[in-house]
CSV table of C-alpha atoms in Angstrom, one decimal:
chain,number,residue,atom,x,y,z
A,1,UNK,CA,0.0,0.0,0.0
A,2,UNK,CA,3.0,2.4,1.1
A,3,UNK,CA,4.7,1.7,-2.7
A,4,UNK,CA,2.1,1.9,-4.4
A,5,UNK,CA,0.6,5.5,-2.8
A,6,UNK,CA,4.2,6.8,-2.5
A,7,UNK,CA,4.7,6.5,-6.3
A,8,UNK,CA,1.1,8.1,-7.6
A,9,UNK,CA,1.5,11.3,-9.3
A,10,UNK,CA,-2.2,12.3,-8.3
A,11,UNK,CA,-5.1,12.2,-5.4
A,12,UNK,CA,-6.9,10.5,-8.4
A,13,UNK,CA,-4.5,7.7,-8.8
A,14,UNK,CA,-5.0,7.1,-5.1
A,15,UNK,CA,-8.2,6.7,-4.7
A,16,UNK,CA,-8.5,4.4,-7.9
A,17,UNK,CA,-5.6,1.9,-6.1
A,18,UNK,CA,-7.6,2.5,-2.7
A,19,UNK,CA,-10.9,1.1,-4.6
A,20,UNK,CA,-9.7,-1.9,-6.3
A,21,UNK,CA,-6.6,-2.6,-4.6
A,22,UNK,CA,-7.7,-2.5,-0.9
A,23,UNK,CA,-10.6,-4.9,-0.5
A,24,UNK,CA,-9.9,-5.9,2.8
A,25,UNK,CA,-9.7,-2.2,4.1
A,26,UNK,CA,-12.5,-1.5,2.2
A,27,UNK,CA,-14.9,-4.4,3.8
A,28,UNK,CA,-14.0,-3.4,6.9
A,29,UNK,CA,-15.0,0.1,6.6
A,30,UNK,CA,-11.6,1.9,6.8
A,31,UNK,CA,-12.2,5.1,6.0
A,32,UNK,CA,-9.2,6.4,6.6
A,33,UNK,CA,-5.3,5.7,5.9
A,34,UNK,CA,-2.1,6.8,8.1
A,35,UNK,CA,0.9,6.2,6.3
A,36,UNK,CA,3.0,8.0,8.4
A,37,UNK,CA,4.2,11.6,9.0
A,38,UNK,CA,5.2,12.7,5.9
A,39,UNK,CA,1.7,12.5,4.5
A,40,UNK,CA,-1.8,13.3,5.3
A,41,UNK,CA,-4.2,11.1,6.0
A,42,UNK,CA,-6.1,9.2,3.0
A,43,UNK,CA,-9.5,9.4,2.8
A,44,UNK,CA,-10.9,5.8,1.4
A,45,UNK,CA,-13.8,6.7,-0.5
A,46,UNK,CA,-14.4,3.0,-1.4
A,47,UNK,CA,-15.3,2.0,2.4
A,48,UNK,CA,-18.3,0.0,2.3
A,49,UNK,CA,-20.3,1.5,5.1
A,50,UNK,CA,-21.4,-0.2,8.2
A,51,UNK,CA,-23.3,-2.5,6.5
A,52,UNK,CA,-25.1,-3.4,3.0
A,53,UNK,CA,-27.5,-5.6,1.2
A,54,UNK,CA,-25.9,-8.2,-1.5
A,55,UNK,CA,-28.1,-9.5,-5.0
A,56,UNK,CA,-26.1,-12.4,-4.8
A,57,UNK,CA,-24.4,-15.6,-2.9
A,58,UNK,CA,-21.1,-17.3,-4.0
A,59,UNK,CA,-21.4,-20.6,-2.5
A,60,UNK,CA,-17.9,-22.1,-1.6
A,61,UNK,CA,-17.6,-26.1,-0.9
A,62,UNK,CA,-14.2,-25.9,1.4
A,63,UNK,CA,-12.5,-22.8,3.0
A,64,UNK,CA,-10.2,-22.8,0.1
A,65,UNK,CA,-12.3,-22.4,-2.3
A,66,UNK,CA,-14.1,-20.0,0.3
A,67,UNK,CA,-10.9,-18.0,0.0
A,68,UNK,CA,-10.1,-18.2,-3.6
A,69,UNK,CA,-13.8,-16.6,-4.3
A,70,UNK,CA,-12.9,-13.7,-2.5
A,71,UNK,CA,-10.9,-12.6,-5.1
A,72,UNK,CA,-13.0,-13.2,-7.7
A,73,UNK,CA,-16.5,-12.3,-6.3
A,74,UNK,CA,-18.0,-8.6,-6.1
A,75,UNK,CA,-18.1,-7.9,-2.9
A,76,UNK,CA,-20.1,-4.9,-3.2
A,77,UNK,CA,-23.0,-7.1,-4.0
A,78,UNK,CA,-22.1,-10.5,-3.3
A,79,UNK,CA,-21.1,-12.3,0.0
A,80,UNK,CA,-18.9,-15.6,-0.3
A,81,UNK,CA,-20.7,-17.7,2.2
A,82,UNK,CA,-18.9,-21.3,3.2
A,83,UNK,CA,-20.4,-25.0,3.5
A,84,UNK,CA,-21.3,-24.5,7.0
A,85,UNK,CA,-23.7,-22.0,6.9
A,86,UNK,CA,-27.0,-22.3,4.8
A,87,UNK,CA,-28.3,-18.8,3.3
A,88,UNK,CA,-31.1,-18.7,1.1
A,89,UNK,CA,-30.2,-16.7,-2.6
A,90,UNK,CA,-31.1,-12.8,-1.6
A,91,UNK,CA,-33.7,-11.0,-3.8
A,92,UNK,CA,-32.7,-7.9,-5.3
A,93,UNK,CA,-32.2,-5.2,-2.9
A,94,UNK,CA,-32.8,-2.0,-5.6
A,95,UNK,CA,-35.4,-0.7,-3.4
A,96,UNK,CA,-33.5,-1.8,-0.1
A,97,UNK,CA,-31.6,0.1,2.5
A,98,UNK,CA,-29.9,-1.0,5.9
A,99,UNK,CA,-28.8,2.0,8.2
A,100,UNK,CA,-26.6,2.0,11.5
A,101,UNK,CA,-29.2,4.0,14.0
A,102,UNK,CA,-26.9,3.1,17.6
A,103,UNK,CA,-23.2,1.5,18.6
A,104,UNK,CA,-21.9,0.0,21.7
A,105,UNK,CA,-18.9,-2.1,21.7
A,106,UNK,CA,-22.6,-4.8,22.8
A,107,UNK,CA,-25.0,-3.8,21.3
A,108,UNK,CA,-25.6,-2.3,17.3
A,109,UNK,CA,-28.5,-1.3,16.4
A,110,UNK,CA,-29.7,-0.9,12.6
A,111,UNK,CA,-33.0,0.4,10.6
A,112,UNK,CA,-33.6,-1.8,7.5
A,113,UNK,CA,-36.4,-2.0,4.9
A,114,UNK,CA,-36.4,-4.5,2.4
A,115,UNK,CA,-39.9,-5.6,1.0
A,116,UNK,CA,-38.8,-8.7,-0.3
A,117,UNK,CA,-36.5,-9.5,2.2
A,118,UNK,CA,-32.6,-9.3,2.0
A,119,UNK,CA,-29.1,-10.7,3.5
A,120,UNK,CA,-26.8,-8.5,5.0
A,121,UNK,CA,-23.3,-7.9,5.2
A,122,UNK,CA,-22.2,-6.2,8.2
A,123,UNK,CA,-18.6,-4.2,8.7
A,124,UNK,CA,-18.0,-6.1,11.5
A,125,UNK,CA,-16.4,-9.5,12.6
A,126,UNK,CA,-18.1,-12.6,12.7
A,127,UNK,CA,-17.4,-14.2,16.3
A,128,UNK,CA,-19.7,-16.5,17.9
A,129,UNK,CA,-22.2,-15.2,21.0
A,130,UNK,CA,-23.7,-12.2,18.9
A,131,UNK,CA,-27.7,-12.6,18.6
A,132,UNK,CA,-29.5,-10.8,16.1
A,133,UNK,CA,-33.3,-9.8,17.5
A,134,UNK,CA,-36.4,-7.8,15.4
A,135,UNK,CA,-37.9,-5.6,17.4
A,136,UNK,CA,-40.9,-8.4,17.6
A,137,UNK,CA,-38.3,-10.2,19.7
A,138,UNK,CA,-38.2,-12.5,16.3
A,139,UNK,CA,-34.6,-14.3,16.4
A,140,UNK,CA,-32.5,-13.6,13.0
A,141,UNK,CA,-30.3,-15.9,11.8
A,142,UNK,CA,-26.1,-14.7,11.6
A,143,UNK,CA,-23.6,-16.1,9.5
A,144,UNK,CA,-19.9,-15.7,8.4
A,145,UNK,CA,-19.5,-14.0,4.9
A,146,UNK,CA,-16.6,-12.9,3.0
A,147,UNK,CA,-14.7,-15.5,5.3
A,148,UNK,CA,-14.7,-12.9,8.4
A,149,UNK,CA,-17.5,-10.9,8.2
A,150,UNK,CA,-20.7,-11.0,10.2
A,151,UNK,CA,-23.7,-11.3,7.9
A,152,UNK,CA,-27.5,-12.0,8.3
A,153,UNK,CA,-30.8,-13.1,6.9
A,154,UNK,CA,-33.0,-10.3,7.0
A,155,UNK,CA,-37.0,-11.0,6.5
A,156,UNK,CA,-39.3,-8.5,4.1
A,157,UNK,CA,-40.2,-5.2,5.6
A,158,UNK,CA,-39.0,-2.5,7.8
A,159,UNK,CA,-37.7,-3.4,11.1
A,160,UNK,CA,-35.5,-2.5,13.5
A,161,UNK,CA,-32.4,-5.0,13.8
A,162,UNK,CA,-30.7,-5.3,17.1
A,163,UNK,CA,-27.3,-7.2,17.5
A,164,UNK,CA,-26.0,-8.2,20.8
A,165,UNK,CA,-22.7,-9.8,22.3
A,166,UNK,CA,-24.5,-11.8,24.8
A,167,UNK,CA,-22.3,-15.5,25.0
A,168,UNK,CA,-23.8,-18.1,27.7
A,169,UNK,CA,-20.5,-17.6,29.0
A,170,UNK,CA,-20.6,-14.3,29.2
A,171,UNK,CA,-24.5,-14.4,30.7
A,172,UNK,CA,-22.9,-16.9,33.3
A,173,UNK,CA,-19.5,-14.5,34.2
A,174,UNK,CA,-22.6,-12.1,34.9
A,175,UNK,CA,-24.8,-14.3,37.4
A,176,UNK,CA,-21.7,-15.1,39.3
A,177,UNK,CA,-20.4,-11.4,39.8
A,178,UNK,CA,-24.0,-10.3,40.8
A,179,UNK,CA,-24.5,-13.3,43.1
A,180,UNK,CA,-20.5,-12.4,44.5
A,181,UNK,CA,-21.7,-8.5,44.7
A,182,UNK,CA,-24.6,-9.7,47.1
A,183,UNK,CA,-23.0,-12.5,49.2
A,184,UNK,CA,-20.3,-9.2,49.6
A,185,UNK,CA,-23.0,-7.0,51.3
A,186,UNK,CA,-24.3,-9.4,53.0
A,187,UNK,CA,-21.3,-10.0,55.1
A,188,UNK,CA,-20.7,-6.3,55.5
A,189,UNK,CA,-24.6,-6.0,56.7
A,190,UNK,CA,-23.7,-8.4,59.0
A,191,UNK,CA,-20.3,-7.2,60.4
A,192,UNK,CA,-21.6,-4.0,60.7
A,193,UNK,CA,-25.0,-5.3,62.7
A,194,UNK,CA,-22.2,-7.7,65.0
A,195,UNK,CA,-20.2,-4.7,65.3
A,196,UNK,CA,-23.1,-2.3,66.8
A,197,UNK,CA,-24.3,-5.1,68.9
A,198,UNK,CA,-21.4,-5.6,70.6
A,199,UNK,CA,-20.8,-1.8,71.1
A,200,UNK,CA,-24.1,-1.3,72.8
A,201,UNK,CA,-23.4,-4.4,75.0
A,202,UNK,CA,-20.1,-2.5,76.3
């Protein structure tokens, strides 16, 4: 990336490199380059956003193949979706939109409207223990795309989309601390009730 930025004569020759010849940066949503001190930063007009709807699936039968799609597959519009994860072919999304309404390092929270329903790419990491909710309380199915990305199935309409980090380890780590935090003040209660007891006995 330093080469080939360091030799362009022009901010146009940048930004063509920084759309074609940074798709990983550009998935992810970097919208911004630091080089280093000699130069500005570069804006990356080619980010995706925080997330999009795809016309298309490009099915991949082992996670080399999975890989080798990636360079061939728009990713604009398509999502490269491995063997272990069933996703049903997207319709068209012309007259869809997804939007990022809230962000917590827990908990994102989208507006979407697709009227014939729609998979998602998200500019975020697929990790296990995220939940994706309706505002029904409807459960939404999450899957890997692009071999790291979060992505989901998204039924017809306009909804609002919540994802949340929410592991059963996680829910359990919680329980325990609470369950700590109270067996804590219980004991100080107690102390404290000992403690004025035996002063008003002396």
């Amino acid at each position: 990336l330093y080469d080939r930025v360091s030799k362009a004569e022009t901010m146009d020759e940048v930004s063509d490199y920084m759309a074609s010849g940074t798709p990983v940066l550009n998935l992810l949503n970097t919208r911004y380059v630091i080089l280093d001190g000699k130069y500005p930063p570069l804006g990356n007009y080619a980010a995706a956003g925080n997330a999009w709807l795809v016309d298309g699936i490009r099915r991949a039968a082992t996670p080399d193949q999975e890989l080798s799609l990636l360079a061939s597959a728009d990713l604009g519009s398509e999502a490269v979706v491995g063997a272990d994860f069933s996703v049903p072919e997207p319709a068209a999304p012309e007259d869809g939109s997804i939007v990022l309404e809230t962000y917590s390092p827990n908990e994102l929270v989208y507006n979407y409207d697709a009227p014939e329903g729609a998979v998602a790419v998200f500019s975020e990491i697929y990790y296990p223990g995220w939940t994706a909710t309706l505002e029904d309380g409807r459960s939404v199915p999450l899957f890997r795309a692009d071999w790291t990305l979060r992505g989901a199935v998204l039924p017809g309409g306009e909804h609002r989309l919540t994802l949340r980090f929410a592991p059963s380890s996680y829910r359990s780590g919680v329980a325990l601390s609470r369950a700590s935090s109270a067996l804590l003040l219980i004991l100080l209660l107690a102390a404290a009730g000992l403690f004025v007891y035996n002063t008003k006995r002396i």
